[in-house]
Amino acid sequence: MIDVIRVAHCVLYVTDLERSREFYVGLLGLNVLHETPGALYLRGVEDREWTLKLQLAPEAGVRHVAYRVRGEADLDALVALAEARGLPWRWEEELDRPRLLRMQDPFGTPVAFYAESRTHRWLLQDYHLHRGPGLQRVDHVNVMSPDVEGTMRWYMDELGFRLSEFTEDDDGNVWAAWIQRRGAVHDLALTNGTGPRMHHFAYWMPDAMSIIRACDILAGARMPQAIERGPGRHGISNAFFLYVRDPDGHRIELYTSDYVTVDPDFEPVRWHLDDPRRQTLWGARTPRSWFEEGSLLEAFEGGWVTPREGRLRGLPVHVI
Ligand SMILES: [Fe+2]
């Protein structure tokens, strides 16, 4: 079995690098690890590698989402898998990551895998250098999928992901799934919707107060419109959360306080589609934009993956 360790980074296309720098570095306090004329490589204070690359481009979108694997043999096994399944793949190079396997999953999502990365001294206990709300480490990615169950099965069967929680209706249709490799609630979440598109990329936060501080910082900067949903507590994952939108509309989640899933007898948590506590434990409603909007994904040969409407129609309960 291919040994995926965890979700590792995301490359976002942004249309104005200075505007994005002000948002991600100036307000959210992410740390610049490298800088080139057309890109910023950012990390949280616990990240030993860059975890978010902002790349200047004519249009906003997502270049790829990357996972770290244990070793070179896992990359070779991924190439064999791509060949066997007819999935497009190629070797690429990224800063600090000399051997990056870029492929497209069977549903159109651009994914990359690497084993080796140059690491850097972390900033976790350099508290005097922490800025803004103190984003700590990469946590997960959420992809909107027109076929949640098929996508979930592929990642579980081919890449060894394990199911933590899922949302189901009375007919047994899976509307959303949270799957993981590293023993937290999820590395990858899949939610039913027009896609594939990226719904959000998430950072772990030190505590709930740091998430509230992010709200205060955005309000102080006269940018309350960047706060899309929350703060609140999810029923699913039990996490305290906030969703913000960057200047290009990319959605970032600030996330903390979920639980571990390492025990071999862990039983996935099932939620009924009609249970409003799964979205926000406190019953708060969710804005429609949260269900409908997402970032386009780059196709393997360039251009954008054309999103398809979700197999399951309708919005879940409790929408504003
Ligand atoms: Fe999330």
Short mmCIF file of C-alpha atoms and ligand atoms in Angstrom, two decimals:
data_model
loop_
_atom_site.label_atom_id
_atom_site.label_comp_id
_atom_site.label_asym_id
_atom_site.label_seq_id
_atom_site.Cartn_x
_atom_site.Cartn_y
_atom_site.Cartn_z
CA MET A 1 0.00 0.00 0.00
CA ILE A 2 1.21 3.50 -0.87
CA ASP A 3 2.14 5.26 2.37
CA VAL A 4 0.71 8.78 2.29
CA ILE A 5 1.78 10.61 5.45
CA ARG A 6 -0.36 13.74 5.34
CA VAL A 7 -1.63 16.66 3.32
CA ALA A 8 1.34 18.93 2.84
CA HIS A 9 0.88 22.01 0.70
CA CYS A 10 -1.30 23.91 -1.71
CA VAL A 11 -0.32 26.12 -4.63
CA LEU A 12 -2.79 28.93 -5.25
CA TYR A 13 -2.83 31.21 -8.28
CA VAL A 14 -3.45 34.80 -7.24
CA THR A 15 -3.92 37.85 -9.45
CA ASP A 16 -2.20 40.51 -7.30
CA LEU A 17 0.70 39.24 -5.25
CA GLU A 18 1.07 42.36 -3.11
CA ARG A 19 -2.62 42.37 -2.22
CA SER A 20 -2.35 38.68 -1.32
CA ARG A 21 0.80 39.34 0.72
CA GLU A 22 -1.06 41.95 2.74
CA PHE A 23 -3.85 39.45 3.45
CA TYR A 24 -1.82 36.31 4.21
CA VAL A 25 1.28 37.87 5.78
CA GLY A 26 0.11 41.30 6.96
CA LEU A 27 -3.22 40.21 8.46
CA LEU A 28 -3.17 36.41 8.95
CA GLY A 29 0.50 36.48 9.96
CA LEU A 30 1.79 33.61 7.82
CA ASN A 31 5.57 33.58 7.59
CA VAL A 32 7.49 34.13 4.35
CA LEU A 33 10.02 31.34 3.84
CA HIS A 34 11.02 32.17 0.26
CA GLU A 35 10.19 34.89 -2.17
CA THR A 36 10.67 35.10 -5.94
CA PRO A 37 9.45 37.84 -8.33
CA GLY A 38 6.25 35.87 -9.02
CA ALA A 39 5.65 33.83 -5.90
CA LEU A 40 5.54 33.76 -2.11
CA TYR A 41 6.21 30.57 -0.14
CA LEU A 42 4.49 30.69 3.24
CA ARG A 43 4.29 28.58 6.40
CA GLY A 44 2.73 28.52 9.83
CA VAL A 45 4.92 28.71 12.92
CA GLU A 46 5.02 24.92 13.37
CA ASP A 47 5.58 24.11 9.68
CA ARG A 48 9.17 23.08 8.92
CA GLU A 49 8.49 23.44 5.20
CA TRP A 50 6.50 25.91 3.13
CA THR A 51 2.85 24.87 3.10
CA LEU A 52 1.23 27.54 0.92
CA LYS A 53 2.63 28.93 -2.32
CA LEU A 54 0.98 32.00 -3.79
CA GLN A 55 1.82 32.21 -7.47
CA LEU A 56 1.04 35.27 -9.55
CA ALA A 57 -1.18 34.39 -12.52
CA PRO A 58 -3.68 36.10 -14.84
CA GLU A 59 -6.57 34.20 -13.24
CA ALA A 60 -7.17 32.87 -9.75
CA GLY A 61 -7.32 29.11 -9.21
CA VAL A 62 -5.53 26.14 -7.70
CA ARG A 63 -2.44 24.63 -9.29
CA HIS A 64 -2.45 21.54 -7.10
CA VAL A 65 -2.84 20.11 -3.63
CA ALA A 66 0.14 18.06 -2.44
CA TYR A 67 0.61 15.15 -0.08
CA ARG A 68 3.83 13.94 1.48
CA VAL A 69 4.60 10.23 1.14
CA ARG A 70 7.05 8.18 3.19
CA GLY A 71 9.72 7.44 0.57
CA GLU A 72 10.79 7.25 -3.04
CA ALA A 73 9.29 3.75 -3.35
CA ASP A 74 5.88 5.27 -2.68
CA LEU A 75 6.39 7.71 -5.55
CA ASP A 76 7.31 4.80 -7.82
CA ALA A 77 4.16 2.98 -6.68
CA LEU A 78 2.09 6.07 -7.47
CA VAL A 79 3.55 6.17 -10.99
CA ALA A 80 2.64 2.50 -11.40
CA LEU A 81 -0.87 3.26 -10.16
CA ALA A 82 -1.22 6.18 -12.60
CA GLU A 83 0.01 3.99 -15.47
CA ALA A 84 -2.34 1.15 -14.54
CA ARG A 85 -5.37 3.44 -14.28
CA GLY A 86 -4.53 5.67 -17.23
CA LEU A 87 -4.14 8.79 -15.08
CA PRO A 88 -1.97 11.62 -16.47
CA TRP A 89 1.27 12.17 -14.55
CA ARG A 90 4.68 13.86 -14.85
CA TRP A 91 7.66 14.81 -12.70
CA GLU A 92 7.88 18.44 -11.65
CA GLU A 93 10.20 20.43 -9.41
CA GLU A 94 9.31 22.90 -6.71
CA LEU A 95 11.45 25.02 -4.43
CA ASP A 96 12.78 22.73 -1.64
CA ARG A 97 11.00 19.77 -3.32
CA PRO A 98 13.23 18.45 -6.11
CA ARG A 99 11.05 15.46 -7.03
CA LEU A 100 7.37 16.23 -7.15
CA LEU A 101 5.01 13.80 -8.84
CA ARG A 102 2.16 15.72 -10.40
CA MET A 103 -0.90 13.73 -11.40
CA GLN A 104 -4.62 14.08 -11.81
CA ASP A 105 -6.91 11.86 -9.79
CA PRO A 106 -9.69 10.02 -11.70
CA PHE A 107 -12.15 12.81 -10.83
CA GLY A 108 -10.05 15.66 -12.23
CA THR A 109 -8.39 17.02 -9.09
CA PRO A 110 -4.75 18.03 -9.61
CA VAL A 111 -2.70 16.36 -6.89
CA ALA A 112 1.03 16.17 -6.27
CA PHE A 113 3.14 13.89 -4.11
CA TYR A 114 6.67 14.19 -2.77
CA ALA A 115 8.84 12.34 -0.29
CA GLU A 116 11.82 14.63 0.12
CA SER A 117 11.76 18.26 1.16
CA ARG A 118 14.33 20.65 2.49
CA THR A 119 13.23 21.53 6.01
CA HIS A 120 13.76 24.72 7.97
CA ARG A 121 13.96 25.51 11.65
CA TRP A 122 10.47 25.96 12.96
CA LEU A 123 9.25 29.16 14.63
CA LEU A 124 7.00 27.45 17.16
CA GLN A 125 8.77 28.77 20.24
CA ASP A 126 10.06 31.97 18.65
CA TYR A 127 7.05 33.69 20.13
CA HIS A 128 8.58 37.11 19.58
CA LEU A 129 8.30 36.46 15.83
CA HIS A 130 4.64 35.37 15.83
CA ARG A 131 2.37 37.81 14.06
CA GLY A 132 -1.37 38.19 13.69
CA PRO A 133 -3.52 35.34 15.01
CA GLY A 134 -0.58 32.89 14.80
CA LEU A 135 -1.48 30.29 12.17
CA GLN A 136 0.29 27.13 13.36
CA ARG A 137 0.41 24.35 10.76
CA VAL A 138 -1.28 23.00 7.66
CA ASP A 139 -4.29 20.91 8.64
CA HIS A 140 -6.46 19.79 5.70
CA VAL A 141 -7.96 20.49 2.33
CA ASN A 142 -11.63 20.31 1.34
CA VAL A 143 -12.65 19.49 -2.23
CA MET A 144 -16.17 19.94 -3.62
CA SER A 145 -16.99 16.81 -5.54
CA PRO A 146 -19.88 15.82 -7.81
CA ASP A 147 -19.28 12.19 -6.71
CA VAL A 148 -18.35 12.15 -3.03
CA GLU A 149 -18.78 8.42 -2.56
CA GLY A 150 -16.76 7.45 -5.65
CA THR A 151 -13.96 9.86 -4.75
CA MET A 152 -13.94 8.72 -1.12
CA ARG A 153 -13.71 5.06 -2.19
CA TRP A 154 -10.80 5.79 -4.56
CA TYR A 155 -8.73 7.57 -1.90
CA MET A 156 -9.52 4.83 0.61
CA ASP A 157 -8.94 1.85 -1.71
CA GLU A 158 -5.94 3.15 -3.66
CA LEU A 159 -4.21 5.47 -1.18
CA GLY A 160 -5.18 3.96 2.16
CA PHE A 161 -7.19 6.86 3.55
CA ARG A 162 -9.45 6.02 6.52
CA LEU A 163 -12.95 7.35 7.13
CA SER A 164 -13.54 9.54 10.23
CA GLU A 165 -16.99 11.00 9.70
CA PHE A 166 -19.61 11.09 6.97
CA THR A 167 -22.99 12.63 6.18
CA GLU A 168 -25.68 10.39 4.78
CA ASP A 169 -29.33 10.72 3.79
CA ASP A 170 -32.14 8.19 4.31
CA ASP A 171 -31.33 6.52 1.00
CA GLY A 172 -27.71 5.89 1.95
CA ASN A 173 -26.29 8.61 -0.30
CA VAL A 174 -23.02 10.00 1.06
CA TRP A 175 -23.12 13.80 0.90
CA ALA A 176 -19.80 14.47 2.56
CA ALA A 177 -16.85 12.50 3.92
CA TRP A 178 -13.85 13.26 6.12
CA ILE A 179 -10.88 10.96 5.44
CA GLN A 180 -7.43 10.89 6.96
CA ARG A 181 -3.95 9.40 6.92
CA ARG A 182 -2.20 11.03 9.86
CA GLY A 183 -4.52 10.19 12.73
CA ALA A 184 -6.43 13.48 12.99
CA VAL A 185 -10.02 13.84 11.77
CA HIS A 186 -9.02 14.55 8.17
CA ASP A 187 -6.38 15.34 5.65
CA LEU A 188 -9.03 15.53 2.94
CA ALA A 189 -12.72 16.42 3.18
CA LEU A 190 -15.11 15.82 0.29
CA THR A 191 -18.39 17.69 0.07
CA ASN A 192 -21.11 17.25 -2.52
CA GLY A 193 -21.30 20.11 -4.98
CA THR A 194 -20.38 21.39 -8.42
CA GLY A 195 -16.82 20.27 -8.92
CA PRO A 196 -14.22 19.22 -8.63
CA ARG A 197 -13.31 22.59 -7.14
CA MET A 198 -11.33 23.42 -4.02
CA HIS A 199 -13.65 24.43 -1.22
CA HIS A 200 -10.97 25.46 1.27
CA PHE A 201 -7.47 24.97 2.57
CA ALA A 202 -7.12 24.91 6.36
CA TYR A 203 -4.58 25.82 9.01
CA TRP A 204 -4.50 24.53 12.56
CA MET A 205 -4.70 27.30 15.18
CA PRO A 206 -3.25 27.29 18.71
CA ASP A 207 -6.65 27.81 20.35
CA ALA A 208 -10.14 29.28 19.92
CA MET A 209 -9.01 32.73 21.13
CA SER A 210 -6.52 32.96 18.26
CA ILE A 211 -9.44 32.43 15.86
CA ILE A 212 -11.40 35.22 17.54
CA ARG A 213 -8.30 37.38 17.26
CA ALA A 214 -8.32 36.75 13.49
CA CYS A 215 -11.86 38.19 13.42
CA ASP A 216 -10.73 41.25 15.37
CA ILE A 217 -7.76 41.78 13.07
CA LEU A 218 -9.91 41.60 9.92
CA ALA A 219 -12.46 43.94 11.50
CA GLY A 220 -9.73 46.35 12.55
CA ALA A 221 -8.43 46.39 8.99
CA ARG A 222 -11.98 47.29 7.87
CA MET A 223 -12.31 43.94 6.12
CA PRO A 224 -15.23 42.25 7.88
CA GLN A 225 -16.45 41.11 4.45
CA ALA A 226 -13.51 38.68 4.41
CA ILE A 227 -15.22 36.75 7.25
CA GLU A 228 -17.60 34.37 5.50
CA ARG A 229 -18.69 31.96 8.21
CA GLY A 230 -18.10 31.61 11.94
CA PRO A 231 -16.52 31.67 14.36
CA GLY A 232 -18.31 28.58 15.58
CA ARG A 233 -17.96 24.94 16.47
CA HIS A 234 -18.60 22.21 13.94
CA GLY A 235 -20.60 19.19 15.03
CA ILE A 236 -18.58 17.20 12.51
CA SER A 237 -14.96 17.05 13.76
CA ASN A 238 -15.85 19.03 16.91
CA ALA A 239 -13.49 21.72 15.60
CA PHE A 240 -13.71 25.41 16.43
CA PHE A 241 -13.62 27.18 13.06
CA LEU A 242 -13.62 30.34 10.99
CA TYR A 243 -13.82 30.65 7.20
CA VAL A 244 -12.26 33.66 5.53
CA ARG A 245 -12.03 34.60 1.84
CA ASP A 246 -8.77 35.97 0.43
CA PRO A 247 -8.70 38.86 -2.09
CA ASP A 248 -9.19 36.39 -4.99
CA GLY A 249 -12.02 34.57 -3.24
CA HIS A 250 -9.98 31.52 -2.18
CA ARG A 251 -11.42 30.19 1.07
CA ILE A 252 -9.13 29.56 4.04
CA GLU A 253 -10.31 27.85 7.22
CA LEU A 254 -8.76 28.53 10.60
CA TYR A 255 -9.36 25.37 12.60
CA THR A 256 -8.61 23.96 16.03
CA SER A 257 -9.59 21.40 18.65
CA ASP A 258 -10.59 18.25 16.79
CA TYR A 259 -9.69 14.77 18.09
CA VAL A 260 -7.49 11.74 17.27
CA THR A 261 -8.50 8.75 15.16
CA VAL A 262 -5.49 6.47 15.60
CA ASP A 263 -7.12 3.50 17.34
CA PRO A 264 -7.61 0.50 15.04
CA ASP A 265 -11.16 0.03 16.31
CA PHE A 266 -12.15 3.66 15.66
CA GLU A 267 -15.70 3.70 14.32
CA PRO A 268 -16.54 6.40 11.74
CA VAL A 269 -19.10 8.90 12.98
CA ARG A 270 -22.29 9.01 10.90
CA TRP A 271 -24.37 12.19 10.67
CA HIS A 272 -27.83 12.42 9.18
CA LEU A 273 -28.11 15.01 6.40
CA ASP A 274 -30.98 16.73 8.21
CA ASP A 275 -29.13 17.18 11.51
CA PRO A 276 -28.32 20.92 11.82
CA ARG A 277 -25.78 20.24 14.61
CA ARG A 278 -23.35 18.67 12.15
CA GLN A 279 -22.67 22.01 10.38
CA THR A 280 -22.53 24.17 13.49
CA LEU A 281 -23.04 22.50 16.84
CA TRP A 282 -24.71 25.66 18.15
CA GLY A 283 -27.30 25.64 15.35
CA ALA A 284 -26.09 28.76 13.51
CA ARG A 285 -27.01 28.86 9.85
CA THR A 286 -24.52 28.65 7.02
CA PRO A 287 -24.32 31.27 4.24
CA ARG A 288 -25.34 30.07 0.79
CA SER A 289 -21.98 31.18 -0.65
CA TRP A 290 -20.27 28.58 1.52
CA PHE A 291 -22.12 25.80 -0.30
CA GLU A 292 -21.97 27.26 -3.77
CA GLU A 293 -18.59 28.94 -4.25
CA GLY A 294 -15.16 27.37 -4.67
CA SER A 295 -11.83 27.75 -6.45
CA LEU A 296 -11.25 26.36 -9.94
CA LEU A 297 -8.64 23.62 -10.35
CA GLU A 298 -5.96 23.61 -13.02
CA ALA A 299 -6.33 20.86 -15.64
CA PHE A 300 -3.31 18.64 -16.32
CA GLU A 301 -2.67 20.15 -19.75
CA GLY A 302 -3.47 23.71 -18.64
CA GLY A 303 -6.71 25.64 -18.49
CA TRP A 304 -9.30 24.76 -15.86
CA VAL A 305 -11.05 21.52 -14.98
CA THR A 306 -14.68 21.99 -16.05
CA PRO A 307 -16.85 21.56 -12.95
CA ARG A 308 -19.79 19.16 -13.15
CA GLU A 309 -22.95 19.54 -11.11
CA GLY A 310 -23.17 17.35 -8.02
CA ARG A 311 -24.88 13.97 -8.35
CA LEU A 312 -26.98 14.83 -5.29
CA ARG A 313 -29.16 17.91 -5.74
CA GLY A 314 -30.25 20.49 -3.19
CA LEU A 315 -28.63 22.28 -0.30
CA PRO A 316 -28.39 20.77 3.16
CA VAL A 317 -30.53 22.25 5.92
CA HIS A 318 -29.81 25.49 7.74
CA VAL A 319 -28.75 27.85 4.97
CA ILE A 320 -29.09 31.61 5.28
FE FE B 1 -12.42 22.23 6.85
#
